[in-house]
Short mmCIF file of C-alpha atoms and ligand atoms in Angstrom, two decimals:
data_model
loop_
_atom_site.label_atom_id
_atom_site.label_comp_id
_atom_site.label_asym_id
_atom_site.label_seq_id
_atom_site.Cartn_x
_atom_site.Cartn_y
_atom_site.Cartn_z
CA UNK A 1030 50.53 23.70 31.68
CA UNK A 1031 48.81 20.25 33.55
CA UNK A 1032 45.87 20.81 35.05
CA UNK A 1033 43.94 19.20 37.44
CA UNK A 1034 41.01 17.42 37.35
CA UNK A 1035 39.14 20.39 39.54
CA UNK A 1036 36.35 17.89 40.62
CA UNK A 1037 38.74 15.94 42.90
CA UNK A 1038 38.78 19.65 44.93
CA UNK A 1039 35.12 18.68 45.68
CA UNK A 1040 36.06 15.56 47.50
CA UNK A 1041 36.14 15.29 50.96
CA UNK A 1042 39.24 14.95 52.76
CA UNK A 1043 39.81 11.39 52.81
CA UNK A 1044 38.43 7.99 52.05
CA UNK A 1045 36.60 7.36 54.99
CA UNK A 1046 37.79 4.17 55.95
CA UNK A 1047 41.39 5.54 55.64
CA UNK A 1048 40.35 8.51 58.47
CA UNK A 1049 39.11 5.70 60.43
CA UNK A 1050 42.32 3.70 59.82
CA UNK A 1051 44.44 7.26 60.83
CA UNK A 1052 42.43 7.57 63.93
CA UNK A 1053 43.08 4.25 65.22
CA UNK A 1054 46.83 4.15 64.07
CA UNK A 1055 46.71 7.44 66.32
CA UNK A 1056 45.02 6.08 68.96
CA UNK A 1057 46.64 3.00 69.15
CA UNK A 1058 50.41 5.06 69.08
CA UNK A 1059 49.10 6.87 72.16
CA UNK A 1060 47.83 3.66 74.22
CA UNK A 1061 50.07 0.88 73.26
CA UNK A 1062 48.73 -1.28 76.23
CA UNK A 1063 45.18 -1.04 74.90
CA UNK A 1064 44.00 -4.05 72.85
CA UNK A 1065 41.80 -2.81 69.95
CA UNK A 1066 39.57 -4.88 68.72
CA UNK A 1067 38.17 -3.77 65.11
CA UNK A 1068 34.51 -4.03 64.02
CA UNK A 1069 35.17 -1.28 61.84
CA UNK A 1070 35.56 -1.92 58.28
CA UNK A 1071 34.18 -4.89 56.82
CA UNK A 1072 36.95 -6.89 56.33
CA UNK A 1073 36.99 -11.19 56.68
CA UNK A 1074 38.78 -12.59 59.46
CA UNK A 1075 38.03 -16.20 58.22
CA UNK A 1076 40.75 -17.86 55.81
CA UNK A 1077 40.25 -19.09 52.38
CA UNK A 1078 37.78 -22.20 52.23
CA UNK A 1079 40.33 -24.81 51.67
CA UNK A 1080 38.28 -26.08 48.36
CA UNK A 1081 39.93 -22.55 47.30
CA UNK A 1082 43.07 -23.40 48.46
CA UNK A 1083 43.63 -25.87 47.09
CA UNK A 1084 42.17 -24.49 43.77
CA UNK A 1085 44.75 -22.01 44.35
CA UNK A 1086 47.56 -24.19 45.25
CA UNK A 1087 47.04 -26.20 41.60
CA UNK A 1088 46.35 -23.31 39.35
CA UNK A 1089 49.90 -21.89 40.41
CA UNK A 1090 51.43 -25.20 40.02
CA UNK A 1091 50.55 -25.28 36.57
CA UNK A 1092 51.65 -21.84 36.03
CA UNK A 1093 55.15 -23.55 36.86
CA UNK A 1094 55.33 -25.96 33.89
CA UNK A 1095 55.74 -24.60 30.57
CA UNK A 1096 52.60 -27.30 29.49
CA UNK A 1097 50.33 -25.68 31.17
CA UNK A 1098 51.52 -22.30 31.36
CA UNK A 1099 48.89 -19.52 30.48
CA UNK A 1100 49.79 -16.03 29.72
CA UNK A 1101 47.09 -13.39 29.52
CA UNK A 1102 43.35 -14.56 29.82
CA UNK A 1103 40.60 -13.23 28.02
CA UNK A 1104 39.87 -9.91 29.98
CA UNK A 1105 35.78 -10.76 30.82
CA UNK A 1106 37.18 -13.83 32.59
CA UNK A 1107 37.37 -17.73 31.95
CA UNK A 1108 34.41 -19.37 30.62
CA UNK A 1109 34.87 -22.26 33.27
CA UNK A 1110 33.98 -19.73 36.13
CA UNK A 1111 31.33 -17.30 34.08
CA UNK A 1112 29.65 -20.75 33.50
CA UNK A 1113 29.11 -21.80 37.19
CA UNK A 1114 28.50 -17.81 38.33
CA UNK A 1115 25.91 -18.25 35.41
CA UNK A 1116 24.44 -21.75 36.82
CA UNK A 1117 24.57 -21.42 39.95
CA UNK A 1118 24.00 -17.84 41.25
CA UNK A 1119 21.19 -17.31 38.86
CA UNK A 1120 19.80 -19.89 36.74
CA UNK A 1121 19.51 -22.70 39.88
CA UNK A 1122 17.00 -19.26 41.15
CA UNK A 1123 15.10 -19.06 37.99
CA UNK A 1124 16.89 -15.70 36.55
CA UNK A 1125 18.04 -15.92 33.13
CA UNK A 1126 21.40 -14.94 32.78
CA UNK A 1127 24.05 -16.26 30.57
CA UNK A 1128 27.96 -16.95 30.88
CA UNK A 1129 28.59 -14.56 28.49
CA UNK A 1130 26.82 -11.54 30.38
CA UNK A 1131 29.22 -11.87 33.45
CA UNK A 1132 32.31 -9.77 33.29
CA UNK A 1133 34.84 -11.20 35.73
CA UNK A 1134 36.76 -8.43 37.28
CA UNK A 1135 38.82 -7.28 40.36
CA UNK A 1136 35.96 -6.81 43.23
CA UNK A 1137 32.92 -4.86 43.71
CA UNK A 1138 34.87 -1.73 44.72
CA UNK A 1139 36.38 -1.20 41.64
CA UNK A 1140 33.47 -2.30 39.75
CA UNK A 1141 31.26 0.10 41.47
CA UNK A 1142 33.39 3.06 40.93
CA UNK A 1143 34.85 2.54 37.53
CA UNK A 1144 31.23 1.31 36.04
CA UNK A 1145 29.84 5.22 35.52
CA UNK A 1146 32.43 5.84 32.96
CA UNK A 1147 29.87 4.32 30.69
CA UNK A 1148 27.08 6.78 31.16
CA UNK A 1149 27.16 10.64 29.87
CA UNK A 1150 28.65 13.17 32.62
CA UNK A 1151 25.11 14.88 32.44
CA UNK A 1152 22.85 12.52 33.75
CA UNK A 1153 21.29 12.57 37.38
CA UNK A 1154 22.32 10.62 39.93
CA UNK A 1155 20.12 8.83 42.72
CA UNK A 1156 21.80 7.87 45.69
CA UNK A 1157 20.86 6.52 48.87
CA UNK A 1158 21.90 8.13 52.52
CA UNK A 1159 23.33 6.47 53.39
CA UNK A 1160 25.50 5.08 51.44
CA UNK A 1161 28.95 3.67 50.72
CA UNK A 1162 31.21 5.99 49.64
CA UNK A 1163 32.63 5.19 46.83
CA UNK A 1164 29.20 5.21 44.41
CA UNK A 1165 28.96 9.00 45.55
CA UNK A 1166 32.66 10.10 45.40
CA UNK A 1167 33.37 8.28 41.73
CA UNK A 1168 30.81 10.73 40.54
CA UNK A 1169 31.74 13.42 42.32
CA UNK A 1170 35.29 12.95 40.20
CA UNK A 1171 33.42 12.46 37.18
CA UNK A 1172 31.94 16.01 37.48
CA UNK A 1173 28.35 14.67 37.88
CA UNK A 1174 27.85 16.94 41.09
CA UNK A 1175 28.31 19.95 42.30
CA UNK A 1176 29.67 21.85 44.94
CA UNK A 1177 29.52 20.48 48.99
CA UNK A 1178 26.90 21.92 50.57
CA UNK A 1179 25.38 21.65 54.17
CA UNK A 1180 26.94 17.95 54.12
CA UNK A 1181 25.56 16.79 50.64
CA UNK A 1182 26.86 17.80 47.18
CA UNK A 1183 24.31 19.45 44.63
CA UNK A 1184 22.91 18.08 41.71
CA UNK A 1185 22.49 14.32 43.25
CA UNK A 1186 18.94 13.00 44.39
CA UNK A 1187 19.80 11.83 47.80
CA UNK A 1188 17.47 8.47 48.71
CA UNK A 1189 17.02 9.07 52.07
CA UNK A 1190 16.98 5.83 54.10
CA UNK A 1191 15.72 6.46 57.77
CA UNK A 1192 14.00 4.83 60.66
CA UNK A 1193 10.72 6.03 58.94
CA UNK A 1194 10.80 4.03 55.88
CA UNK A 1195 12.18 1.27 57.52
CA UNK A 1196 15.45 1.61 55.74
CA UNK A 1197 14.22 1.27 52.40
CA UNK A 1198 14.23 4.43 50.43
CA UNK A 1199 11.16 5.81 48.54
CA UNK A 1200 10.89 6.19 44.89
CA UNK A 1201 12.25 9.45 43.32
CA UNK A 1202 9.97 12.64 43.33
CA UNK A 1203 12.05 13.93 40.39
CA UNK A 1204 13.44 12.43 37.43
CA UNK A 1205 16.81 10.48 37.58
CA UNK A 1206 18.76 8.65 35.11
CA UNK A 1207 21.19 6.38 37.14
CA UNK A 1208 19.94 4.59 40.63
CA UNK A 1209 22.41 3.22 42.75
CA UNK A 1210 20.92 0.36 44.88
CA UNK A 1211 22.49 -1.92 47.29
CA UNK A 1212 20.89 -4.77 49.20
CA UNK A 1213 21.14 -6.21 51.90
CA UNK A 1214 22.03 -2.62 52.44
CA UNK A 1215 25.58 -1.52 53.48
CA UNK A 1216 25.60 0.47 55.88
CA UNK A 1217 22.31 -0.10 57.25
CA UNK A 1218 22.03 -4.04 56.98
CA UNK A 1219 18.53 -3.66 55.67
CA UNK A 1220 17.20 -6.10 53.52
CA UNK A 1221 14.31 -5.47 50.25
CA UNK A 1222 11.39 -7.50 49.80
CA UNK A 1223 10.51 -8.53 46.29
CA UNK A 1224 7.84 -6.71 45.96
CA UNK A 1225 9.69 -3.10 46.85
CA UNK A 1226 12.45 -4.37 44.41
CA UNK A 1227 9.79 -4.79 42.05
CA UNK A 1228 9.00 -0.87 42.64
CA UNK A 1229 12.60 0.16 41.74
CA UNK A 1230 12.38 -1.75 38.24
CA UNK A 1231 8.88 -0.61 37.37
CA UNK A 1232 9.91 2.82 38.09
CA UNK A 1233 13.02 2.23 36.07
CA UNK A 1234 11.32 1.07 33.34
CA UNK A 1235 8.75 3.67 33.16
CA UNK A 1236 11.46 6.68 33.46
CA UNK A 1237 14.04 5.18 31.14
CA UNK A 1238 16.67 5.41 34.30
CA UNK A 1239 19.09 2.53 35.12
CA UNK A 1240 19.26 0.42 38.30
CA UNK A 1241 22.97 -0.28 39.61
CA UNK A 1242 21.99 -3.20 41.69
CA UNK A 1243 24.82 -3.77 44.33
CA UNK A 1244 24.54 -7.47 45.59
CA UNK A 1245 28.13 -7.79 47.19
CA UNK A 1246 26.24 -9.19 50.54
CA UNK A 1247 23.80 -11.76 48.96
CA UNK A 1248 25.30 -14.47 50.59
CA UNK A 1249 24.25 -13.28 54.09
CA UNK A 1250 20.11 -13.75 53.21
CA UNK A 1251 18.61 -16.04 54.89
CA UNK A 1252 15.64 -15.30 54.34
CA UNK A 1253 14.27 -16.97 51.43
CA UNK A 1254 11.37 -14.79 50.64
CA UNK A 1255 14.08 -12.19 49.78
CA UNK A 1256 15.60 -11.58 46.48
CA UNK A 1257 19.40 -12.40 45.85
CA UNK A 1258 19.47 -11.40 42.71
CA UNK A 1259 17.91 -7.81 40.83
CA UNK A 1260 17.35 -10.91 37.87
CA UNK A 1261 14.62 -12.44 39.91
CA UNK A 1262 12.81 -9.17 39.41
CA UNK A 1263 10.64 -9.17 36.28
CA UNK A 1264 11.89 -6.63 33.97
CA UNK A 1265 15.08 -6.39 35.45
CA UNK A 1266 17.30 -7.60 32.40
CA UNK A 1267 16.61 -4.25 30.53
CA UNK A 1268 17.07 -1.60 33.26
CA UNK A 1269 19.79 -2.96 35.94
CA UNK A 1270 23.18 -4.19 35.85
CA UNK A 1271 24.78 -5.96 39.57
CA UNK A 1272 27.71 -5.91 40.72
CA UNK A 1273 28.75 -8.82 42.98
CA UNK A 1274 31.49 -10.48 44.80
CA UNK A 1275 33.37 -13.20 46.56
CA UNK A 1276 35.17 -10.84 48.93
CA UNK A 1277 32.52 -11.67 51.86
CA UNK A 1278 31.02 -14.75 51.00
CA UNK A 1279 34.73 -16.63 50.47
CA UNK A 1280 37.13 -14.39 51.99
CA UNK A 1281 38.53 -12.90 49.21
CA UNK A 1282 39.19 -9.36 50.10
CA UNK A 1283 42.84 -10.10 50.04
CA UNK A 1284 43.25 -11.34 46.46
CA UNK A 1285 40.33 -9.63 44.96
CA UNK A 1286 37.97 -11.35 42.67
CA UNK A 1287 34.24 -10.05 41.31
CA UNK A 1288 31.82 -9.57 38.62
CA UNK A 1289 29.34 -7.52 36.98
CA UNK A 1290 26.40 -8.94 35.13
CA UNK A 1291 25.61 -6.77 32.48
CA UNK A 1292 22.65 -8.43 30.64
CA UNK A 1293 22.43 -8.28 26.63
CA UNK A 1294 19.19 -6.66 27.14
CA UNK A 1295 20.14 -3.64 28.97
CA UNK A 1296 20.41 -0.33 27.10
CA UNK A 1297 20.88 3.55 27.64
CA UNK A 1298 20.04 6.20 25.40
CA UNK A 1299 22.42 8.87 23.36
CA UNK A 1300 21.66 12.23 23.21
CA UNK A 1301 19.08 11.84 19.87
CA UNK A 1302 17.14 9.19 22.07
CA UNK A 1303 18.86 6.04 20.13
CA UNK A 1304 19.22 2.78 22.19
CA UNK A 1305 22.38 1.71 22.88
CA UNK A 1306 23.34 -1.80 24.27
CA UNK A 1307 25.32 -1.49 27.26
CA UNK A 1308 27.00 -4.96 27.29
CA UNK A 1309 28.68 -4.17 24.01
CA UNK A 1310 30.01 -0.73 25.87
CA UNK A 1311 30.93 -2.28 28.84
CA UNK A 1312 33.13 -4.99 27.17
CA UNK A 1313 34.79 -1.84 25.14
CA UNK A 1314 35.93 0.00 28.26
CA UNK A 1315 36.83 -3.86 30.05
CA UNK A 1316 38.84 -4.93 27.00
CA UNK A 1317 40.87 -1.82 26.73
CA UNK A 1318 41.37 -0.93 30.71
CA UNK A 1319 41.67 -4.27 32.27
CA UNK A 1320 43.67 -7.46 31.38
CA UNK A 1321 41.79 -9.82 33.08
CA UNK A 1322 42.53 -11.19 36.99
CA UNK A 1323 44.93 -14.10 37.55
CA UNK A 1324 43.78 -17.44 36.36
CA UNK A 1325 44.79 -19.11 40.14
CA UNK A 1326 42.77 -16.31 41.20
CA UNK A 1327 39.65 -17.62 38.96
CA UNK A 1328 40.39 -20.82 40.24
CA UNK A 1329 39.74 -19.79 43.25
CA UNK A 1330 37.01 -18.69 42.98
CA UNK A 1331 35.62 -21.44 40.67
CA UNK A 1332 36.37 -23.94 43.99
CA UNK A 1333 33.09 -21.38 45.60
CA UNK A 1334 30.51 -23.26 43.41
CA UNK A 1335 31.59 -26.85 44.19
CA UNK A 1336 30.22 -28.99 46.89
CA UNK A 1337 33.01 -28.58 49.33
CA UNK A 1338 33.27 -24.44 48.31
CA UNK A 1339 29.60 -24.29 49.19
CA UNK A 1340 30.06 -25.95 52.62
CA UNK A 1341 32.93 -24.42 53.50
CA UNK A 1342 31.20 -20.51 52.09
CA UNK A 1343 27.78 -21.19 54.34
CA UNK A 1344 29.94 -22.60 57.34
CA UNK A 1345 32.04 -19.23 57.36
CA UNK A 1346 28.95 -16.77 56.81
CA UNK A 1347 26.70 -18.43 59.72
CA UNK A 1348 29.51 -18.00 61.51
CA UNK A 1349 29.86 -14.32 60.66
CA UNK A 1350 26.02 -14.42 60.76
CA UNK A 1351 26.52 -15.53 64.68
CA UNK A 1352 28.52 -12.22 65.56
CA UNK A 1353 25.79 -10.27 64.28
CA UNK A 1354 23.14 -11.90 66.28
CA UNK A 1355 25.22 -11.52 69.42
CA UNK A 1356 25.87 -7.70 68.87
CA UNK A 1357 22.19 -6.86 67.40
CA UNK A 1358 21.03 -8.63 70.78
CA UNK A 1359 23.44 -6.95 73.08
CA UNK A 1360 23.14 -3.19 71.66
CA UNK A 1361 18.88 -4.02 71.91
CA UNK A 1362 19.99 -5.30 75.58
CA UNK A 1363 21.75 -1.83 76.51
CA UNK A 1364 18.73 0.36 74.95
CA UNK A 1365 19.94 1.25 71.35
CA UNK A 1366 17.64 0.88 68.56
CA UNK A 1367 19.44 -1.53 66.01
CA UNK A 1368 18.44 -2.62 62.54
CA UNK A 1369 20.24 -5.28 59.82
CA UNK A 1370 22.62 -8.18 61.28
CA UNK A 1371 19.98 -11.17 60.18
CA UNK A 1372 20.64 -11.03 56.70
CA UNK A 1373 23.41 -8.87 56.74
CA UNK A 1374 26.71 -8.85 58.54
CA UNK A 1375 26.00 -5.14 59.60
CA UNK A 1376 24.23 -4.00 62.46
CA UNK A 1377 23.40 -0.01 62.10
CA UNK A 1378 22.64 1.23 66.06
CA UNK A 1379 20.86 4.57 66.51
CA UNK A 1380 23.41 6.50 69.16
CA UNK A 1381 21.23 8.91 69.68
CA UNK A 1382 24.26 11.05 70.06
CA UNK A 1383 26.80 12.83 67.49
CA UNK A 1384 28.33 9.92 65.20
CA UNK A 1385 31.75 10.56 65.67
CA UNK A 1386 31.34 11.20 69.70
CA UNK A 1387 30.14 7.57 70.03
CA UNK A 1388 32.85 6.35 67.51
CA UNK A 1389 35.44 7.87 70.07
CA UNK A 1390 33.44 6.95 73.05
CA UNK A 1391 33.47 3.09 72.27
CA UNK A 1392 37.08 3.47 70.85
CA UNK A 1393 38.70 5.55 74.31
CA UNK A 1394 36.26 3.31 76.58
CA UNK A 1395 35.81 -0.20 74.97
CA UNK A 1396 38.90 -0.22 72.72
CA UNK A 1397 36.25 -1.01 70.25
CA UNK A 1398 36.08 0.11 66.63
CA UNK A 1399 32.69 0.95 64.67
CA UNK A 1400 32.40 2.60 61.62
CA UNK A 1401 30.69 6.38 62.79
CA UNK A 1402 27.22 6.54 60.15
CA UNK A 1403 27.96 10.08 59.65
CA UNK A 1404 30.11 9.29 56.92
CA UNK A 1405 28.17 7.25 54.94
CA UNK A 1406 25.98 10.68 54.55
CA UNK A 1407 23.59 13.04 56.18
CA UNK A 1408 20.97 10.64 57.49
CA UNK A 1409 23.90 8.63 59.13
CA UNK A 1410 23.80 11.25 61.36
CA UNK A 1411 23.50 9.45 65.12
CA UNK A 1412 23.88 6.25 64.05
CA UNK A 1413 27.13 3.73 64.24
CA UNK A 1414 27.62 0.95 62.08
CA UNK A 1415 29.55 -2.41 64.09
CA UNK A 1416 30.94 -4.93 61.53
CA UNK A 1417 30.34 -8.55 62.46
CA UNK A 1418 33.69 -9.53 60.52
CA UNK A 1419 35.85 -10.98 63.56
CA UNK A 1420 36.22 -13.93 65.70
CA UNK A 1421 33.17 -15.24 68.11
CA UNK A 1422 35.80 -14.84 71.31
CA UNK A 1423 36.54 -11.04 69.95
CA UNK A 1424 32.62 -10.29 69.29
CA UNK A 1425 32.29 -11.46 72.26
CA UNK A 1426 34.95 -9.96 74.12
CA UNK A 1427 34.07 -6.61 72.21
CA UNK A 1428 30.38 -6.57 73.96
CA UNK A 1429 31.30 -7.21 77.19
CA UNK A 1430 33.50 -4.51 77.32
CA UNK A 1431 30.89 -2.43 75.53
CA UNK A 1432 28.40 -3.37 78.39
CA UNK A 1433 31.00 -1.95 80.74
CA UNK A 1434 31.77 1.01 79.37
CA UNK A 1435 28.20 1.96 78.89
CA UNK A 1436 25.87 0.04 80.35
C1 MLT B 1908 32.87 -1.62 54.23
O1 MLT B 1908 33.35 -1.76 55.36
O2 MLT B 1908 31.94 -0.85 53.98
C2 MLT B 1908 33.46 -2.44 53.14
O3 MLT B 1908 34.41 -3.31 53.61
C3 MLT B 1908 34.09 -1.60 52.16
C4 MLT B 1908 34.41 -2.36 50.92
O4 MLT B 1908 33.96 -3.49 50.74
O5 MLT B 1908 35.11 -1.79 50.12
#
């Protein structure tokens, strides 16, 4: 008889981004003449930088000529790209990371759920709340959890991330094996200071745990006292892998390119206490489950790292960066407590009401689409998250009817 995998009974109804997408489909159906305008999910709006383009354009012209034809790539990626991820995301910032430690994949999604197939099904997990989804319900599959209860699942060490701590979650009181971190934060747009960062590692270090360091929003820091990179973090290279990639900071959530940096350095432990190098394990699972993305696609995002990428990259994220100042200043402007949106392209607003009440509330009033906090986790509770991934006229357009409907 096939069975089931029982922990997918665990799971909560749906991907939360697709309930979202459901109640808007919904809502939209029933008021046709309403013009939604989505700060929901954080998906670009900007197209392709055209040094991509026309990266893009090339690659798949030599894909038409037998000459210069390729067939399957190696699976970690080209070296032409791992070298300038290598150069210029981490060397030109002082960490030391090689071409060969980056693992060119699909995007951070995927990376992020698929990279805990790696790691025994009995360690503990530390999460923060709130979080994005897809760290907690990969492990929830994997059987690292247990049952829902009172809106959290047992067996995970919840991180809580409030108003109190500024958004930055204290270190575990118990011990945990595998620490999922993300910064600048998604949902909450908060950023870490070195020095906390340099907490996480320590404590890492000291407790034999690992750090899975997600970086996808880099890009937006603009503050350069803050750390881009986990590798600018002494230590880091033996306790934290990141996950990064170009969905945000080139537009690429349509054809899907990222990477994981899993430095040679960085071990785990079997169950007699033996070191294990997690590079070599890593490439094992890549080599066998993935084939490698599409060399345009690497091209791509190779055309990120020259001068022209650059430009075009920084020109598209101040612009983002823009939205977010104008909706941070007009939800301060109406009363609501907001945090993130300066080096993040979220701004997380306290509600001070029920999530989901204020998610329908801006959609049935405004026509406006947040993200409700409540499901990134319990301490999301009250809190929306608005998405500064749209045009200036529709951010703007967005607040003014926000004003109106509750001002
Ligand atoms: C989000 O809105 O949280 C992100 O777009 C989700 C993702 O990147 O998968």
């Amino acid at each position: 008889m096939i069975k089931i995998n029982e922990n997918y009974l665990k799971l909560q109804a749906s991907y939360l981004f697709s309930d979202i997408a459901k109640r808007v489909a919904d809502f939209q159906a029933a008021n046709p003449q309403m013009e939604v305008i989505k700060l929901g999910i954080g998906d670009v709006t900007r197209c392709l930088p055209k040094a991509c383009i026309d990266a893009f354009h090339k690659a798949v012209d030599e894909m038409a000529d037998d000459r210069t034809f390729r067939g399957y790539g190696p699976e970690q990626g080209y070296p032409f790209l791992r070298e300038k991820i290598a150069a210029n995301d981490f060397q030109d910032r002082g960490a030391d990371i090689s071409a060969d430690e980056i693992f060119i994949s699909d995007g951070a999604k995927c990376d992020s759920g698929n990279i805990q197939e790696i790691f025994s099904s009995n360690i503990r997990i530390a999460l923060p709340d709130p979080v994005y989804p897809v760290y907690l319900d990969t492990n929830v599959m994997a059987g690292r959890t247990g049952g829902f209860k009172d809106g959290r699942y047992e067996g995970v060490y919840y991180l809580d991330s409030t108003r109190d701590n500024g958004f930055i979650p204290q270190l575990p009181k118990e011990p945990v094996d595998l620490i999922y971190l993300c910064f600048p934060n998604n949902p909450t747009g908060a950023a870490i200071s070195k020095d906390k960062l340099q907490q996480w590692v320590d404590y890492a270090r000291e407790n034999k745990a690992l750090i899975l360091y997600d970086a996808a929003y880099e890009a937006f820091i603009r503050d350069d006292s803050l750390p881009r990179s986990i590798y600018e973090i002494n230590g880091a290279k033996e306790v934290a892998i990141e996950i990064r990639s170009f969905s945000k900071s080139a537009g690429f959530t349509g054809i899907r390119c990222g990477y994981v940096v899993i430095p040679k350095t960085c071990i785990a432990y079997d169950d007699k206490g033996s070191k294990h190098g997690l590079h070599s394990l890593w490439n094992r699972r890549h080599t066998t489950k993935f084939n490698g993305v599409s060399y345009p696609v690497q091209r791509a995002a190779e055309a990120v790292y020259s001068q022209e990428g650059k430009q075009q990259c920084k020109e598209r994220i101040d612009h983002y960066l823009r939205n977010a100042r104008l909706i941070r200043n007009e939800m301060t402007a109406l009363g609501y407590e907001c945090t993130g949106g300066d080096n993040s392209p979220y701004i997380w607003v306290d509600g001070k009401t029920d999530s989901w009440s204020f998610f329908d509330e801006m959609l049935e009033k405004a026509g406006v689409v947040c993200t409700p906090g409540a499901g990134f986790g319990k301490c999301g509770q009250g809190y929306i998250r608005i998405s500064a991934f749209n045009s200036f006229e529709n951010v703007k357009k967005a607040m003014s009817r926000i004003r109106e409907a509750l001002g």
